């Protein structure tokens, strides 16, 4: 089944403890992206990647890192999480940037 | 920079009534416009795109370049239409997809 998967789905952590949220797609898509969803603010793009080893900042990249070593994987790294990074995170992939397929979301709470 | 505005955060309609979700954008060229939908406990999914000019689940949206709008409409709302709706914009030769803040639609029986 063609899909985008994310792990973990739920995560509670403490300030400063490094964490990684994984994202994987099995559709051979070139383009992948990370968003955060916050009430009243909608979806805001964190980082995106046009292909392996090619990444760029979105609208809210501060406090996040990404890497794209393989086409199918696009992990999101929070080196030193802070409470303002508590949010619902979505990974997405597409052949073209317009029609995106989304993962199920990761709900992160930083205490 | 391009911007997408959805002026209504919440929209409540009765079953069988028409529903219209507003989307306005700021971009001087020819963008691609999309509507994405997120049903309760489900992932975000594409509802329709202006290029396709199709009707999905009874919804239609027309791109009005003069008014820079891409409003989503359905003549007779159903309870299963209750969801969060996002308008999104992509400009040519750019990989970025810009989303509006979203509109939560509640269809009451």
mmCIF file of C-alpha atoms in Angstrom:
data_model
loop_
_atom_site.group_PDB
_atom_site.id
_atom_site.type_symbol
_atom_site.label_atom_id
_atom_site.label_comp_id
_atom_site.label_asym_id
_atom_site.label_seq_id
_atom_site.Cartn_x
_atom_site.Cartn_y
_atom_site.Cartn_z
ATOM 1 C CA UNK A 1 0.000 0.000 0.000
ATOM 2 C CA UNK A 2 1.327 3.405 -1.033
ATOM 3 C CA UNK A 3 1.782 5.487 2.059
ATOM 4 C CA UNK A 4 3.763 7.869 4.206
ATOM 5 C CA UNK A 5 4.607 6.616 7.684
ATOM 6 C CA UNK A 6 5.808 8.517 10.718
ATOM 7 C CA UNK A 7 7.223 7.348 14.009
ATOM 8 C CA UNK A 8 6.553 7.812 16.788
ATOM 9 C CA UNK A 9 2.924 8.852 16.616
ATOM 10 C CA UNK A 10 2.974 10.323 20.111
ATOM 11 C CA UNK A 11 5.934 11.596 22.076
ATOM 12 C CA UNK A 12 6.288 13.340 25.408
ATOM 13 C CA UNK A 13 9.751 14.581 26.230
ATOM 14 C CA UNK A 14 11.557 17.165 28.307
ATOM 15 C CA UNK A 15 13.280 20.375 27.329
ATOM 16 C CA UNK A 16 16.695 19.848 25.832
ATOM 17 C CA UNK A 17 16.502 16.121 25.178
ATOM 18 C CA UNK A 18 17.361 15.479 21.543
ATOM 19 C CA UNK A 19 14.767 13.598 19.543
ATOM 20 C CA UNK A 20 14.165 12.383 16.017
ATOM 21 C CA UNK A 21 10.855 11.853 14.264
ATOM 22 C CA UNK A 22 11.177 9.513 11.323
ATOM 23 C CA UNK A 23 9.311 9.773 8.055
ATOM 24 C CA UNK A 24 9.314 7.207 5.296
ATOM 25 C CA UNK A 25 7.491 6.926 1.972
ATOM 26 C CA UNK A 26 7.264 3.971 -0.400
ATOM 27 C CA UNK A 27 6.090 5.838 -3.507
ATOM 28 C CA UNK A 28 9.512 6.802 -4.862
ATOM 29 C CA UNK A 29 8.626 10.470 -4.471
ATOM 30 C CA UNK A 30 11.361 13.023 -4.943
ATOM 31 C CA UNK A 31 9.816 15.762 -2.867
ATOM 32 C CA UNK A 32 9.317 15.493 0.895
ATOM 33 C CA UNK A 33 8.349 18.067 3.463
ATOM 34 C CA UNK A 34 7.725 18.619 7.173
ATOM 35 C CA UNK A 35 4.943 20.777 8.603
ATOM 36 C CA UNK A 36 3.747 21.689 12.020
ATOM 37 C CA UNK A 37 0.071 22.251 12.718
ATOM 38 C CA UNK A 38 -0.961 24.652 15.460
ATOM 39 C CA UNK A 39 -4.450 25.918 16.333
ATOM 40 C CA UNK A 40 -5.230 29.160 14.546
ATOM 41 C CA UNK A 41 -2.012 29.024 12.546
ATOM 42 C CA UNK A 42 -2.772 26.160 10.232
ATOM 43 C CA UNK A 43 0.024 24.225 8.583
ATOM 44 C CA UNK A 44 3.419 25.834 8.465
ATOM 45 C CA UNK A 45 6.281 24.347 6.543
ATOM 46 C CA UNK A 46 9.432 23.606 8.502
ATOM 47 C CA UNK A 47 11.786 22.127 5.916
ATOM 48 C CA UNK A 48 11.485 20.502 2.550
ATOM 49 C CA UNK A 49 13.634 18.393 0.284
ATOM 50 C CA UNK A 50 13.575 18.280 -3.504
ATOM 51 C CA UNK A 51 15.691 15.131 -3.706
ATOM 52 C CA UNK A 52 18.439 13.198 -1.973
ATOM 53 C CA UNK A 53 20.938 15.524 -0.317
ATOM 54 C CA UNK A 54 18.903 18.594 -1.331
ATOM 55 C CA UNK A 55 17.034 20.348 1.458
ATOM 56 C CA UNK A 56 15.827 23.886 2.106
ATOM 57 C CA UNK A 57 14.177 25.899 4.830
ATOM 58 C CA UNK A 58 10.461 26.462 4.961
ATOM 59 C CA UNK A 59 8.685 29.155 6.952
ATOM 60 C CA UNK A 60 9.588 28.046 10.476
ATOM 61 C CA UNK A 61 12.933 26.185 10.403
ATOM 62 C CA UNK A 62 14.383 27.492 13.690
ATOM 63 C CA UNK A 63 15.110 24.729 16.157
ATOM 64 C CA UNK A 64 14.847 21.929 13.609
ATOM 65 C CA UNK A 65 17.202 19.962 11.410
ATOM 66 C CA UNK A 66 16.568 17.510 8.614
ATOM 67 C CA UNK A 67 18.548 15.161 6.442
ATOM 68 C CA UNK A 68 17.834 13.323 3.214
ATOM 69 C CA UNK A 69 20.372 10.572 2.754
ATOM 70 C CA UNK A 70 17.936 8.220 1.067
ATOM 71 C CA UNK A 71 15.020 8.990 -1.194
ATOM 72 C CA UNK A 72 12.467 7.263 1.011
ATOM 73 C CA UNK A 73 13.443 8.757 4.373
ATOM 74 C CA UNK A 74 13.302 12.306 5.671
ATOM 75 C CA UNK A 75 13.822 12.465 9.454
ATOM 76 C CA UNK A 76 13.099 15.571 11.497
ATOM 77 C CA UNK A 77 15.582 16.265 14.260
ATOM 78 C CA UNK A 78 15.082 18.480 17.283
ATOM 79 C CA UNK A 79 18.524 18.917 18.803
ATOM 80 C CA UNK A 80 17.312 20.742 21.915
ATOM 81 C CA UNK A 81 13.515 20.745 22.061
ATOM 82 C CA UNK A 82 11.707 23.563 23.816
ATOM 83 C CA UNK A 83 8.075 23.866 24.966
ATOM 84 C CA UNK A 84 7.211 26.114 22.008
ATOM 85 C CA UNK A 85 7.888 23.130 19.763
ATOM 86 C CA UNK A 86 4.940 21.294 21.255
ATOM 87 C CA UNK A 87 2.806 20.694 18.197
ATOM 88 C CA UNK A 88 1.368 18.217 15.733
ATOM 89 C CA UNK A 89 3.892 17.375 13.033
ATOM 90 C CA UNK A 90 3.137 16.087 9.566
ATOM 91 C CA UNK A 91 5.445 14.670 6.963
ATOM 92 C CA UNK A 92 4.411 14.722 3.304
ATOM 93 C CA UNK A 93 5.755 13.526 -0.005
ATOM 94 C CA UNK A 94 4.930 14.076 -3.654
ATOM 95 C CA UNK A 95 6.174 13.683 -7.183
ATOM 96 C CA UNK A 96 5.367 17.302 -7.708
ATOM 97 C CA UNK A 97 5.183 19.752 -4.835
ATOM 98 C CA UNK A 98 1.494 20.478 -5.327
ATOM 99 C CA UNK A 99 -0.228 17.134 -4.783
ATOM 100 C CA UNK A 100 1.169 15.924 -1.503
ATOM 101 C CA UNK A 101 0.538 12.720 0.409
ATOM 102 C CA UNK A 102 0.579 13.183 4.154
ATOM 103 C CA UNK A 103 1.635 10.958 6.997
ATOM 104 C CA UNK A 104 -0.620 10.300 9.996
ATOM 105 C CA UNK A 105 1.010 12.940 12.175
ATOM 106 C CA UNK A 106 3.188 12.934 15.288
ATOM 107 C CA UNK A 107 1.906 14.663 18.386
ATOM 108 C CA UNK A 108 4.857 16.034 20.309
ATOM 109 C CA UNK A 109 4.730 17.470 23.808
ATOM 110 C CA UNK A 110 7.822 19.124 25.237
ATOM 111 C CA UNK A 111 7.676 19.683 28.991
ATOM 112 C CA UNK B 1 5.966 36.337 -0.782
ATOM 113 C CA UNK B 2 2.768 34.499 -1.523
ATOM 114 C CA UNK B 3 0.119 34.278 1.155
ATOM 115 C CA UNK B 4 -3.112 32.341 1.600
ATOM 116 C CA UNK B 5 -5.948 33.695 3.737
ATOM 117 C CA UNK B 6 -8.922 31.744 4.997
ATOM 118 C CA UNK B 7 -10.991 34.342 6.844
ATOM 119 C CA UNK B 8 -13.293 31.911 8.628
ATOM 120 C CA UNK B 9 -11.820 29.740 11.366
ATOM 121 C CA UNK B 10 -15.137 28.080 12.114
ATOM 122 C CA UNK B 11 -18.147 27.455 9.924
ATOM 123 C CA UNK B 12 -21.326 25.791 11.103
ATOM 124 C CA UNK B 13 -24.119 24.847 8.726
ATOM 125 C CA UNK B 14 -27.184 22.648 8.798
ATOM 126 C CA UNK B 15 -27.357 19.439 6.814
ATOM 127 C CA UNK B 16 -28.702 20.125 3.356
ATOM 128 C CA UNK B 17 -27.726 23.791 3.408
ATOM 129 C CA UNK B 18 -25.139 25.237 1.039
ATOM 130 C CA UNK B 19 -21.631 25.729 2.339
ATOM 131 C CA UNK B 20 -18.915 28.027 1.051
ATOM 132 C CA UNK B 21 -15.377 28.222 2.398
ATOM 133 C CA UNK B 22 -13.490 31.319 1.424
ATOM 134 C CA UNK B 23 -9.898 31.368 0.287
ATOM 135 C CA UNK B 24 -8.022 34.420 -0.894
ATOM 136 C CA UNK B 25 -4.435 34.540 -1.977
ATOM 137 C CA UNK B 26 -1.793 37.119 -2.691
ATOM 138 C CA UNK B 27 0.340 36.369 -5.716
ATOM 139 C CA UNK B 28 0.618 38.327 -8.914
ATOM 140 C CA UNK B 29 1.283 35.450 -11.286
ATOM 141 C CA UNK B 30 -0.510 32.201 -12.104
ATOM 142 C CA UNK B 31 -0.458 29.919 -9.094
ATOM 143 C CA UNK B 32 -1.739 26.421 -8.589
ATOM 144 C CA UNK B 33 -4.480 26.264 -5.977
ATOM 145 C CA UNK B 34 -5.584 23.285 -3.919
ATOM 146 C CA UNK B 35 -8.036 22.331 -1.233
ATOM 147 C CA UNK B 36 -6.968 19.748 1.309
ATOM 148 C CA UNK B 37 -9.274 18.161 3.889
ATOM 149 C CA UNK B 38 -8.607 16.559 7.249
ATOM 150 C CA UNK B 39 -11.399 14.440 8.702
ATOM 151 C CA UNK B 40 -11.412 13.628 12.390
ATOM 152 C CA UNK B 41 -8.530 11.294 13.309
ATOM 153 C CA UNK B 42 -7.445 10.996 9.694
ATOM 154 C CA UNK B 43 -4.509 12.360 7.812
ATOM 155 C CA UNK B 44 -4.664 15.375 5.559
ATOM 156 C CA UNK B 45 -5.661 14.499 2.001
ATOM 157 C CA UNK B 46 -6.131 16.305 -1.268
ATOM 158 C CA UNK B 47 -9.747 17.233 -1.966
ATOM 159 C CA UNK B 48 -9.363 19.012 -5.273
ATOM 160 C CA UNK B 49 -7.079 21.216 -7.354
ATOM 161 C CA UNK B 50 -8.057 23.986 -9.691
ATOM 162 C CA UNK B 51 -6.245 22.475 -12.674
ATOM 163 C CA UNK B 52 -8.472 19.407 -12.584
ATOM 164 C CA UNK B 53 -11.698 21.412 -12.720
ATOM 165 C CA UNK B 54 -13.521 18.461 -11.225
ATOM 166 C CA UNK B 55 -16.108 17.986 -8.526
ATOM 167 C CA UNK B 56 -15.087 15.793 -5.615
ATOM 168 C CA UNK B 57 -17.674 14.671 -3.042
ATOM 169 C CA UNK B 58 -19.964 17.357 -4.418
ATOM 170 C CA UNK B 59 -17.424 20.134 -3.814
ATOM 171 C CA UNK B 60 -16.296 22.545 -6.495
ATOM 172 C CA UNK B 61 -13.898 25.462 -6.482
ATOM 173 C CA UNK B 62 -13.273 28.073 -9.110
ATOM 174 C CA UNK B 63 -10.112 30.055 -9.430
ATOM 175 C CA UNK B 64 -10.934 33.740 -9.816
ATOM 176 C CA UNK B 65 -7.731 35.495 -10.778
ATOM 177 C CA UNK B 66 -9.384 38.904 -10.776
ATOM 178 C CA UNK B 67 -10.422 38.559 -7.156
ATOM 179 C CA UNK B 68 -7.473 36.275 -6.321
ATOM 180 C CA UNK B 69 -9.854 33.810 -4.732
ATOM 181 C CA UNK B 70 -10.437 30.059 -4.757
ATOM 182 C CA UNK B 71 -13.578 29.533 -2.734
ATOM 183 C CA UNK B 72 -14.823 26.009 -2.053
ATOM 184 C CA UNK B 73 -18.525 25.354 -2.449
ATOM 185 C CA UNK B 74 -21.030 22.583 -1.968
ATOM 186 C CA UNK B 75 -24.749 23.080 -2.601
ATOM 187 C CA UNK B 76 -25.999 20.583 -0.012
ATOM 188 C CA UNK B 77 -23.785 19.910 3.001
ATOM 189 C CA UNK B 78 -23.727 16.436 4.552
ATOM 190 C CA UNK B 79 -22.748 15.446 8.080
ATOM 191 C CA UNK B 80 -19.724 13.598 6.724
ATOM 192 C CA UNK B 81 -18.408 16.905 5.388
ATOM 193 C CA UNK B 82 -17.544 17.957 8.928
ATOM 194 C CA UNK B 83 -13.776 18.396 8.838
ATOM 195 C CA UNK B 84 -10.924 20.871 8.726
ATOM 196 C CA UNK B 85 -10.336 22.357 5.283
ATOM 197 C CA UNK B 86 -7.119 23.950 4.109
ATOM 198 C CA UNK B 87 -6.565 26.060 1.043
ATOM 199 C CA UNK B 88 -3.045 25.836 -0.392
ATOM 200 C CA UNK B 89 -1.064 27.606 -3.078
ATOM 201 C CA UNK B 90 1.960 26.713 -5.153
ATOM 202 C CA UNK B 91 3.747 29.172 -7.397
ATOM 203 C CA UNK B 92 5.429 28.143 -10.657
ATOM 204 C CA UNK B 93 8.973 26.834 -10.474
ATOM 205 C CA UNK B 94 8.867 26.607 -6.710
ATOM 206 C CA UNK B 95 8.582 23.505 -4.562
ATOM 207 C CA UNK B 96 6.950 25.299 -1.663
ATOM 208 C CA UNK B 97 3.301 24.789 -0.821
ATOM 209 C CA UNK B 98 1.765 27.578 1.283
ATOM 210 C CA UNK B 99 -1.271 26.744 3.401
ATOM 211 C CA UNK B 100 -3.947 28.942 4.881
ATOM 212 C CA UNK B 101 -4.857 28.744 8.563
ATOM 213 C CA UNK B 102 -7.714 26.348 7.885
ATOM 214 C CA UNK B 103 -11.485 26.386 8.369
ATOM 215 C CA UNK B 104 -13.247 23.930 10.640
ATOM 216 C CA UNK B 105 -16.621 22.978 9.220
ATOM 217 C CA UNK B 106 -19.351 21.486 11.363
ATOM 218 C CA UNK B 107 -22.467 20.188 9.670
ATOM 219 C CA UNK B 108 -25.368 19.845 12.066
ATOM 220 C CA UNK B 109 -28.288 17.485 11.622
#
